[in-house]
Amino acid sequence: MSDVEVEPAIAAELFGDRIDVARSFTEALVCEGEERGLIGPLELPRLWTRHILNSVIAAPLFHGSVADIGSGAGLPGVVLAIARPDVQWTLIEPMERRVTWLNEQVSSLGLSNVEVLRARAEDVRRPEGFDVVTARAVSALRTLIPLTAPLVRDGGELTLLKGLNAGNEIDAAQKQIKKFRLADVRVEVLGEDVLTETTRVVRARVR
């Protein structure tokens, strides 16, 4: 397809020896993503830059057990699971067709470190909690915090991939930040010297 973005050179550096797996996933999105309603037609010319690299640049921030809320097409969950096979990932997604896609990708890519869970975040019960909970392009922070913070173990982290308005979202979510006892809430900008489009991450500790 002529309108598909060429893989940027930095991709191989960010994925290391996992680049071939990342290429397979990206190719699957190119071939089936639009047809299956996972990505819009305007995303193909910027698939690597806007989605794959935007997700993988955050890979060093994760450890232990991680839940990705609203995994959708697998952004960031599948991308991060490819880059970090040493981390255990639970991809939480309520829509059946997206869950089917995620399970297909986990199987075809050989991602033994991934569990796909069909559920709404608010219905998930994990008494031990997750070390880290993440989400990307799900909802505003004031809505997202009540969905994600209860899933984090005491002392664990929220690491939420957000857009340019991340700082404003923090300001608008002060009530939820206080209610769910979040500490050290901040925006970190990733990839400033590496990517053409940086990634903003809202990080916080759950007390």
Coordinates of C-alpha atoms in Angstrom, one line a residue:
M1 CA 0.0 0.0 0.0
S2 CA 1.5 3.3 -1.1
D3 CA -0.1 5.3 1.7
V4 CA 1.5 3.2 4.5
E5 CA 4.3 4.9 6.5
V6 CA 7.7 3.5 5.8
E7 CA 9.3 2.1 9.0
P8 CA 11.4 4.8 10.6
A9 CA 15.1 3.9 11.2
I10 CA 14.7 4.5 15.0
A11 CA 12.2 1.6 15.3
A12 CA 14.9 -1.1 15.1
E13 CA 16.9 0.7 17.8
L14 CA 13.9 1.0 20.1
F15 CA 12.7 -2.6 19.7
G16 CA 16.2 -4.2 19.5
D17 CA 16.1 -7.9 18.8
R18 CA 12.3 -7.8 19.0
I19 CA 11.9 -5.6 15.8
D20 CA 10.8 -8.5 13.6
V21 CA 7.9 -9.2 16.0
A22 CA 7.0 -5.5 16.0
R23 CA 7.1 -5.5 12.2
S24 CA 4.7 -8.5 12.1
F25 CA 2.2 -6.8 14.3
T26 CA 2.4 -3.6 12.4
E27 CA 1.9 -5.5 9.1
A28 CA -1.2 -7.1 10.6
L29 CA -2.6 -3.7 11.5
V30 CA -1.9 -2.5 8.0
C31 CA -3.6 -5.5 6.4
E32 CA -6.6 -5.9 8.7
G33 CA -6.8 -2.9 11.1
E34 CA -9.0 -0.6 9.0
E35 CA -11.2 -3.5 7.7
R36 CA -11.8 -4.7 11.3
G37 CA -12.5 -1.3 12.7
L38 CA -9.4 -1.1 14.8
I39 CA -7.8 1.9 13.2
G40 CA -9.1 4.6 11.0
P41 CA -8.0 5.1 7.3
L42 CA -6.1 8.2 8.2
E43 CA -3.8 6.3 10.5
L44 CA -1.9 4.2 8.0
P45 CA 0.4 7.1 6.8
R46 CA 1.5 7.7 10.4
L47 CA 1.1 4.2 11.9
W48 CA 4.7 3.9 13.0
T49 CA 5.2 7.4 14.1
R50 CA 1.9 8.1 15.8
H51 CA 1.1 4.7 17.3
I52 CA 3.9 2.1 17.3
L53 CA 6.8 4.4 18.3
N54 CA 4.5 6.5 20.5
S55 CA 3.8 3.3 22.5
V56 CA 7.2 1.6 22.6
I57 CA 9.1 4.7 23.8
A58 CA 7.4 4.1 27.2
A59 CA 8.6 0.5 27.5
P60 CA 11.4 1.2 30.0
L61 CA 8.8 2.6 32.5
F62 CA 7.2 -0.8 33.2
H63 CA 8.0 -3.7 35.5
G64 CA 6.4 -6.7 37.1
S65 CA 2.7 -7.2 36.3
V66 CA 1.0 -4.6 34.2
A67 CA -2.7 -4.1 33.1
D68 CA -3.5 -2.2 30.0
I69 CA -7.0 -0.8 30.1
G70 CA -9.0 -0.5 26.9
S71 CA -6.4 -2.3 24.8
G72 CA -8.4 -2.0 21.6
A73 CA -6.1 -2.6 18.6
G74 CA -3.2 -3.4 21.0
L75 CA -1.9 0.1 21.4
P76 CA 0.0 0.3 23.7
G77 CA -0.5 -3.2 25.2
V78 CA 0.7 -5.5 22.4
V79 CA 3.5 -3.1 21.4
L80 CA 4.8 -2.9 25.0
A81 CA 4.5 -6.7 25.5
I82 CA 6.6 -7.2 22.3
A83 CA 9.3 -4.8 23.6
R84 CA 9.2 -6.1 27.2
P85 CA 8.9 -9.9 27.2
D86 CA 10.2 -9.8 30.8
V87 CA 7.0 -8.1 32.0
Q88 CA 3.6 -9.8 32.5
W89 CA 0.8 -8.0 30.7
T90 CA -2.9 -8.3 31.1
L91 CA -4.8 -6.6 28.3
I92 CA -8.3 -5.6 29.4
E93 CA -10.8 -4.9 26.7
P94 CA -14.7 -5.2 26.8
M95 CA -15.5 -5.4 23.1
E96 CA -15.6 -9.0 21.7
R97 CA -14.2 -8.2 18.2
R98 CA -11.3 -6.4 19.7
V99 CA -10.7 -9.3 22.2
T100 CA -10.7 -11.7 19.3
W101 CA -8.1 -9.6 17.5
L102 CA -5.9 -9.3 20.6
N103 CA -6.0 -13.1 21.1
E104 CA -5.1 -13.7 17.5
Q105 CA -2.1 -11.4 17.8
V106 CA -0.9 -12.9 21.1
S107 CA -1.1 -16.3 19.5
S108 CA 0.5 -15.5 16.1
L109 CA 3.3 -13.4 17.7
G110 CA 4.1 -16.0 20.3
L111 CA 3.5 -13.5 23.3
S112 CA 3.6 -15.9 26.2
N113 CA 3.8 -13.0 28.6
V114 CA 0.3 -11.8 27.8
E115 CA -3.2 -12.6 29.1
V116 CA -6.3 -11.1 27.3
L117 CA -9.2 -10.4 29.6
R118 CA -12.6 -9.5 28.2
A119 CA -14.0 -7.1 30.8
R120 CA -14.7 -3.5 31.7
A121 CA -12.0 -2.1 33.9
E122 CA -14.5 -1.4 36.7
D123 CA -15.5 -5.1 36.8
V124 CA -12.0 -6.5 37.1
R125 CA -11.1 -8.0 40.5
R126 CA -7.5 -8.7 41.3
P127 CA -7.0 -8.7 45.1
E128 CA -3.2 -8.6 44.8
G129 CA -3.4 -5.7 42.4
F130 CA -1.0 -4.8 39.5
D131 CA 2.4 -3.2 39.8
V132 CA 1.5 -0.8 37.1
V133 CA -1.7 0.1 35.2
T134 CA -1.6 1.9 31.9
A135 CA -4.0 3.2 29.2
R136 CA -3.7 5.1 26.0
A137 CA -6.4 7.3 24.3
V138 CA -9.1 6.0 26.5
S139 CA -10.6 9.0 28.2
A140 CA -9.9 12.2 30.2
L141 CA -7.8 11.7 33.4
R142 CA -10.7 12.6 35.7
T143 CA -12.7 9.7 34.2
L144 CA -9.7 7.4 33.8
I145 CA -8.4 7.6 37.4
P146 CA -11.5 5.9 38.9
L147 CA -11.1 3.1 36.4
T148 CA -7.4 2.5 36.8
A149 CA -6.3 3.4 40.3
P150 CA -8.3 0.7 42.1
L151 CA -6.4 -1.9 40.0
V152 CA -3.0 -0.8 41.3
R153 CA -1.4 -2.4 44.4
D154 CA -0.5 -0.2 47.3
G155 CA 2.7 1.5 46.3
G156 CA 2.2 0.7 42.6
E157 CA 2.0 3.1 39.7
L158 CA -0.2 4.6 37.1
T159 CA 1.6 5.2 33.8
L160 CA -0.9 6.7 31.4
L161 CA -0.1 7.7 27.9
K162 CA -1.8 11.1 27.2
G163 CA -1.7 13.9 24.6
L164 CA -0.6 17.5 24.6
N165 CA -3.3 18.5 27.2
A166 CA -1.8 16.2 29.9
G167 CA -1.0 19.0 32.2
N168 CA -4.5 20.5 31.9
E169 CA -6.0 17.1 32.5
I170 CA -4.1 16.8 35.8
D171 CA -5.5 20.2 36.8
A172 CA -9.0 19.1 36.0
A173 CA -8.7 15.8 37.9
Q174 CA -7.6 17.2 41.3
K175 CA -10.7 15.8 43.0
Q176 CA -10.1 12.3 41.7
I177 CA -6.3 12.5 42.5
K178 CA -7.2 13.3 46.1
K179 CA -10.0 10.7 46.3
F180 CA -7.8 7.8 45.0
R181 CA -4.8 8.9 47.0
L182 CA -2.4 9.5 44.2
A183 CA 1.0 11.0 44.9
D184 CA 3.9 12.4 42.8
V185 CA 1.5 13.1 40.0
R186 CA 3.5 14.5 37.0
V187 CA 3.8 14.6 33.3
E188 CA 6.9 13.1 31.7
V189 CA 7.8 13.8 28.1
L190 CA 9.5 10.9 26.3
G191 CA 11.5 10.7 23.1
E192 CA 12.4 14.4 22.8
D193 CA 15.7 13.7 21.1
V194 CA 14.5 10.5 19.4
L195 CA 11.0 10.8 18.0
T196 CA 9.4 13.4 15.6
E197 CA 6.3 13.3 17.9
T198 CA 7.0 13.0 21.6
T199 CA 5.0 11.0 24.0
R200 CA 3.5 12.4 27.2
V201 CA 3.0 10.2 30.1
V202 CA 1.1 11.0 33.3
R203 CA 2.7 9.1 36.1
A204 CA 1.6 8.7 39.7
R205 CA 2.1 6.5 42.7
V206 CA -0.9 4.9 44.4
R207 CA -0.7 5.1 48.2

